[in-house]
Amino acid sequence: MALVLHAGKGNKNAFKTLIAAEYSGVQVKLVENFQMGVTNKSPEFLKMNPIGKVPVLETPEGPVFESNAIARYAARLKADNPLYGSSLIDYAHVEQWIDFASMEVDANISKWVYPRLGYAVFLPPAEEAAIAALKRALGALNFHLASNTFLVGHSVTLADIILTCNLYMGFVHIMTKTFTSEFPHVERYFWTLVNQPKFKKILGDVKQAESVPAVQSAKKPAQPKKEAPKPKEEPKKEAPKPKAEAAEEEEAPKPKPKNPLDLLPPSKMILDEWKRLYSNTKSNFREVAIKGFWDMYDPEGYSLWFCDYKYNDENTVSFVTLNKVSGFLQRMDLARKYAFGKMLIIGSEPPFDVKGLWLFRGKEIPQFVIDECYDMELYEWKKVDISDEEQKERVNQMIEDHEPFEGKPLLDAKCFK
């Protein structure tokens, strides 16, 4: 029996397997007349995948579902397939980037795209969080691709296929040039891959989205019809109550509680203006961004804090330390409206030091951040005394990623904005 892939023609998860098959010399046939919402609810399809998710690969040994597993299956049909690299560490790195492509890129693109297209409920805070998480992921990817043409080694691997297909949905539907230009190496990588002959055979000509689509109403499931109630004896009609009296009987909707920081007196410092200045300053950083920061800074409305990780002796593996800091920043999303932060990973060899600078709305660290972000207790926190010139200069150096910092090189610097 030939390998049959059950999915629609434009399914980006099906593209993964079809491209992997092209590179592996494996014949995979896309099923004809597939209709999403109909075919995948049929008894025949549900025997292959009981939850009805697409795609499914039909093989002589039985069906396989989940798109990454299907692509892996197609790649492994060829012995010693270069799609998995040429060594055990290559194999590990391929798997690493496949997980990254799924958990950091695809998950966040989906949270951004699907509500916009009407396939999920649109919630502005959820979209903001998804975009912020996606930007962090693309920033990490951009850093890696600055010195690498492909994710692993010097040729296409399965990781490149899966990541490109995941990026495809973003580039085609929602990631405009204005958005992606912040990540030039990711742009170069994506257009290089989609124009490879084997990719292009499956994807065709790819065009980038020109605008972010307007929010579509989420499709609601049909409500079951209620049976008509049996007729009852009509009670004696009472005289209608005055409108004012009727309104009093209705329970007033409870107002959404405001964040205490929103109740603080207005500040002359507009946080978004500082974030824009920081992001847009490409040269003369001290003269423009640092000077601008102190011109804007309002010690009555904001406070500055140094943080030092308590367990730096445990930071013995670079990528684990970097992931630890990235996780902290991701969990700080709840404070994005009220904070700006810089985290430095310091040292050329382990153990690495992790130190940070944070700007918070208010004169103290917001209590809701302390309560809800468990990472806070992993750091020692010290309020910056801006009357101390040494502390003020330390703030300057942390904002501008000064190197060396306190006599040591920087392994990396991460910004929360």
Tab-separated table of N, CA and C in Angstrom, residues 302-365:
chain	number	residue	atom	x	y	z
A	302	TYR	N	8.143	56.064	39.405
A	302	TYR	CA	8.820	54.811	39.054
A	302	TYR	C	9.974	54.556	40.024
A	303	SER	N	10.434	53.313	40.036
A	303	SER	CA	11.601	52.962	40.844
A	303	SER	C	12.494	52.007	40.066
A	304	LEU	N	13.793	52.071	40.353
A	304	LEU	CA	14.795	51.221	39.702
A	304	LEU	C	15.318	50.208	40.706
A	305	TRP	N	15.541	48.977	40.226
A	305	TRP	CA	15.976	47.891	41.110
A	305	TRP	C	17.067	47.064	40.433
A	306	PHE	N	18.108	46.733	41.206
A	306	PHE	CA	19.091	45.744	40.775
A	306	PHE	C	18.641	44.373	41.293
A	307	CYS	N	18.876	43.334	40.505
A	307	CYS	CA	18.639	41.983	41.011
A	307	CYS	C	19.847	41.109	40.709
A	308	ASP	N	20.168	40.231	41.634
A	308	ASP	CA	21.282	39.298	41.489
A	308	ASP	C	20.790	37.896	41.801
A	309	TYR	N	21.039	36.964	40.881
A	309	TYR	CA	20.597	35.587	41.069
A	309	TYR	C	21.311	34.980	42.280
A	310	LYS	N	20.550	34.298	43.135
A	310	LYS	CA	21.111	33.792	44.399
A	310	LYS	C	21.995	32.565	44.228
A	311	TYR	N	21.825	31.864	43.109
A	311	TYR	CA	22.479	30.553	42.995
A	311	TYR	C	23.375	30.486	41.753
A	312	ASN	N	24.220	31.505	41.573
A	312	ASN	CA	25.056	31.568	40.374
A	312	ASN	C	26.020	30.392	40.258
A	313	ASP	N	26.374	29.773	41.376
A	313	ASP	CA	27.292	28.632	41.307
A	313	ASP	C	26.667	27.447	40.572
A	314	GLU	N	25.320	27.467	40.410
A	314	GLU	CA	24.646	26.385	39.682
A	314	GLU	C	24.637	26.623	38.172
A	315	ASN	N	25.034	27.822	37.743
A	315	ASN	CA	24.966	28.166	36.317
A	315	ASN	C	26.193	27.648	35.576
A	316	THR	N	26.255	26.326	35.435
A	316	THR	CA	27.449	25.699	34.864
A	316	THR	C	27.314	25.349	33.383
A	317	VAL	N	26.089	25.446	32.833
A	317	VAL	CA	25.861	25.133	31.413
A	317	VAL	C	25.237	26.370	30.764
A	318	SER	N	25.867	26.858	29.704
A	318	SER	CA	25.457	28.142	29.130
A	318	SER	C	24.006	28.145	28.661
A	319	PHE	N	23.604	27.133	27.871
A	319	PHE	CA	22.256	27.187	27.298
A	319	PHE	C	21.183	26.988	28.364
A	320	VAL	N	21.515	26.230	29.424
A	320	VAL	CA	20.567	26.067	30.523
A	320	VAL	C	20.385	27.403	31.249
A	321	THR	N	21.486	28.123	31.445
A	321	THR	CA	21.411	29.431	32.094
A	321	THR	C	20.608	30.408	31.248
A	322	LEU	N	20.854	30.407	29.930
A	322	LEU	CA	20.104	31.287	29.030
A	322	LEU	C	18.615	30.957	29.055
A	323	ASN	N	18.279	29.670	29.049
A	323	ASN	CA	16.875	29.259	29.103
A	323	ASN	C	16.221	29.658	30.422
A	324	LYS	N	17.004	29.597	31.491
A	324	LYS	CA	16.499	29.986	32.811
A	324	LYS	C	16.087	31.462	32.807
A	325	VAL	N	16.933	32.300	32.227
A	325	VAL	CA	16.632	33.733	32.166
A	325	VAL	C	15.447	33.987	31.226
A	326	SER	N	15.424	33.293	30.079
A	326	SER	CA	14.310	33.465	29.137
A	326	SER	C	12.983	33.079	29.780
A	327	GLY	N	12.992	32.006	30.574
A	327	GLY	CA	11.780	31.589	31.267
A	327	GLY	C	11.305	32.636	32.264
A	328	PHE	N	12.267	33.241	32.970
A	328	PHE	CA	11.928	34.307	33.912
A	328	PHE	C	11.246	35.468	33.182
A	329	LEU	N	11.822	35.881	32.057
A	329	LEU	CA	11.254	36.998	31.304
A	329	LEU	C	9.861	36.648	30.773
A	330	GLN	N	9.681	35.405	30.374
A	330	GLN	CA	8.374	34.991	29.866
A	330	GLN	C	7.321	35.062	30.973
A	331	ARG	N	7.700	34.671	32.182
A	331	ARG	CA	6.746	34.705	33.294
A	331	ARG	C	6.503	36.125	33.803
A	332	MET	N	7.351	37.064	33.387
A	332	MET	CA	7.138	38.464	33.757
A	332	MET	C	6.166	39.172	32.810
A	333	ASP	N	5.589	38.444	31.865
A	333	ASP	CA	4.647	39.058	30.922
A	333	ASP	C	3.520	39.815	31.619
A	334	LEU	N	3.119	39.333	32.773
A	334	LEU	CA	2.031	39.965	33.504
A	334	LEU	C	2.357	41.417	33.876
A	335	ALA	N	3.648	41.783	33.875
A	335	ALA	CA	4.061	43.137	34.263
A	335	ALA	C	4.468	43.993	33.072
A	336	ARG	N	4.225	43.522	31.859
A	336	ARG	CA	4.760	44.218	30.684
A	336	ARG	C	4.277	45.669	30.599
A	337	LYS	N	3.062	45.929	31.019
A	337	LYS	CA	2.502	47.279	30.955
A	337	LYS	C	3.158	48.221	31.963
A	338	TYR	N	3.837	47.629	32.967
A	338	TYR	CA	4.321	48.439	34.079
A	338	TYR	C	5.829	48.326	34.302
A	339	ALA	N	6.558	47.701	33.387
A	339	ALA	CA	7.974	47.439	33.678
A	339	ALA	C	8.848	47.437	32.431
A	340	PHE	N	10.124	47.648	32.658
A	340	PHE	CA	11.184	47.500	31.655
A	340	PHE	C	12.340	46.817	32.374
A	341	GLY	N	12.990	45.875	31.701
A	341	GLY	CA	14.074	45.157	32.368
A	341	GLY	C	15.229	44.811	31.452
A	342	LYS	N	16.410	44.680	32.029
A	342	LYS	CA	17.602	44.168	31.337
A	342	LYS	C	18.193	43.058	32.191
A	343	MET	N	18.478	41.931	31.551
A	343	MET	CA	19.105	40.810	32.243
A	343	MET	C	20.422	40.492	31.545
A	344	LEU	N	21.509	40.460	32.310
A	344	LEU	CA	22.831	40.180	31.773
A	344	LEU	C	23.293	38.813	32.242
A	345	ILE	N	23.805	38.014	31.322
A	345	ILE	CA	24.433	36.737	31.646
A	345	ILE	C	25.921	36.970	31.445
A	346	ILE	N	26.688	36.874	32.506
A	346	ILE	CA	28.045	37.413	32.543
A	346	ILE	C	29.069	36.295	32.712
A	347	GLY	N	30.144	36.371	31.913
A	347	GLY	CA	31.260	35.436	32.047
A	347	GLY	C	31.555	34.712	30.749
A	348	SER	N	32.818	34.364	30.552
A	348	SER	CA	33.218	33.622	29.357
A	348	SER	C	33.246	32.125	29.612
A	349	GLU	N	33.210	31.742	30.863
A	349	GLU	CA	33.193	30.322	31.218
A	349	GLU	C	32.398	30.154	32.503
A	350	PRO	N	31.876	28.943	32.751
A	350	PRO	CA	31.042	28.735	33.936
A	350	PRO	C	31.867	28.768	35.229
A	351	PRO	N	31.162	29.054	36.349
A	351	PRO	CA	29.738	29.390	36.454
A	351	PRO	C	29.474	30.823	35.995
A	352	PHE	N	28.306	31.021	35.385
A	352	PHE	CA	27.943	32.326	34.841
A	352	PHE	C	27.136	33.119	35.881
A	353	ASP	N	27.376	34.423	35.922
A	353	ASP	CA	26.621	35.302	36.815
A	353	ASP	C	25.406	35.858	36.074
A	354	VAL	N	24.284	35.910	36.764
A	354	VAL	CA	23.066	36.499	36.195
A	354	VAL	C	22.695	37.706	37.043
A	355	LYS	N	22.669	38.875	36.416
A	355	LYS	CA	22.335	40.120	37.113
A	355	LYS	C	21.334	40.887	36.264
A	356	GLY	N	20.492	41.686	36.926
A	356	GLY	CA	19.473	42.410	36.180
A	356	GLY	C	19.221	43.806	36.706
A	357	LEU	N	18.581	44.593	35.867
A	357	LEU	CA	18.112	45.936	36.212
A	357	LEU	C	16.645	46.017	35.818
A	358	TRP	N	15.789	46.488	36.728
A	358	TRP	CA	14.352	46.576	36.443
A	358	TRP	C	13.808	47.951	36.800
A	359	LEU	N	12.982	48.460	35.917
A	359	LEU	CA	12.239	49.697	36.131
A	359	LEU	C	10.780	49.318	36.347
A	360	PHE	N	10.234	49.654	37.525
A	360	PHE	CA	8.843	49.319	37.840
A	360	PHE	C	8.031	50.587	38.090
A	361	ARG	N	6.761	50.550	37.713
A	361	ARG	CA	5.829	51.616	38.054
A	361	ARG	C	5.622	51.580	39.566
A	362	GLY	N	5.683	52.747	40.198
A	362	GLY	CA	5.535	52.824	41.638
A	362	GLY	C	6.877	52.847	42.349
A	363	LYS	N	6.831	53.121	43.646
A	363	LYS	CA	8.069	53.267	44.417
A	363	LYS	C	8.584	51.949	44.982
A	364	GLU	N	7.801	50.875	44.841
A	364	GLU	CA	8.214	49.551	45.303
A	364	GLU	C	7.968	48.534	44.199
A	365	ILE	N	8.545	47.356	44.351
A	365	ILE	CA	8.255	46.273	43.399
A	365	ILE	C	6.769	45.939	43.524
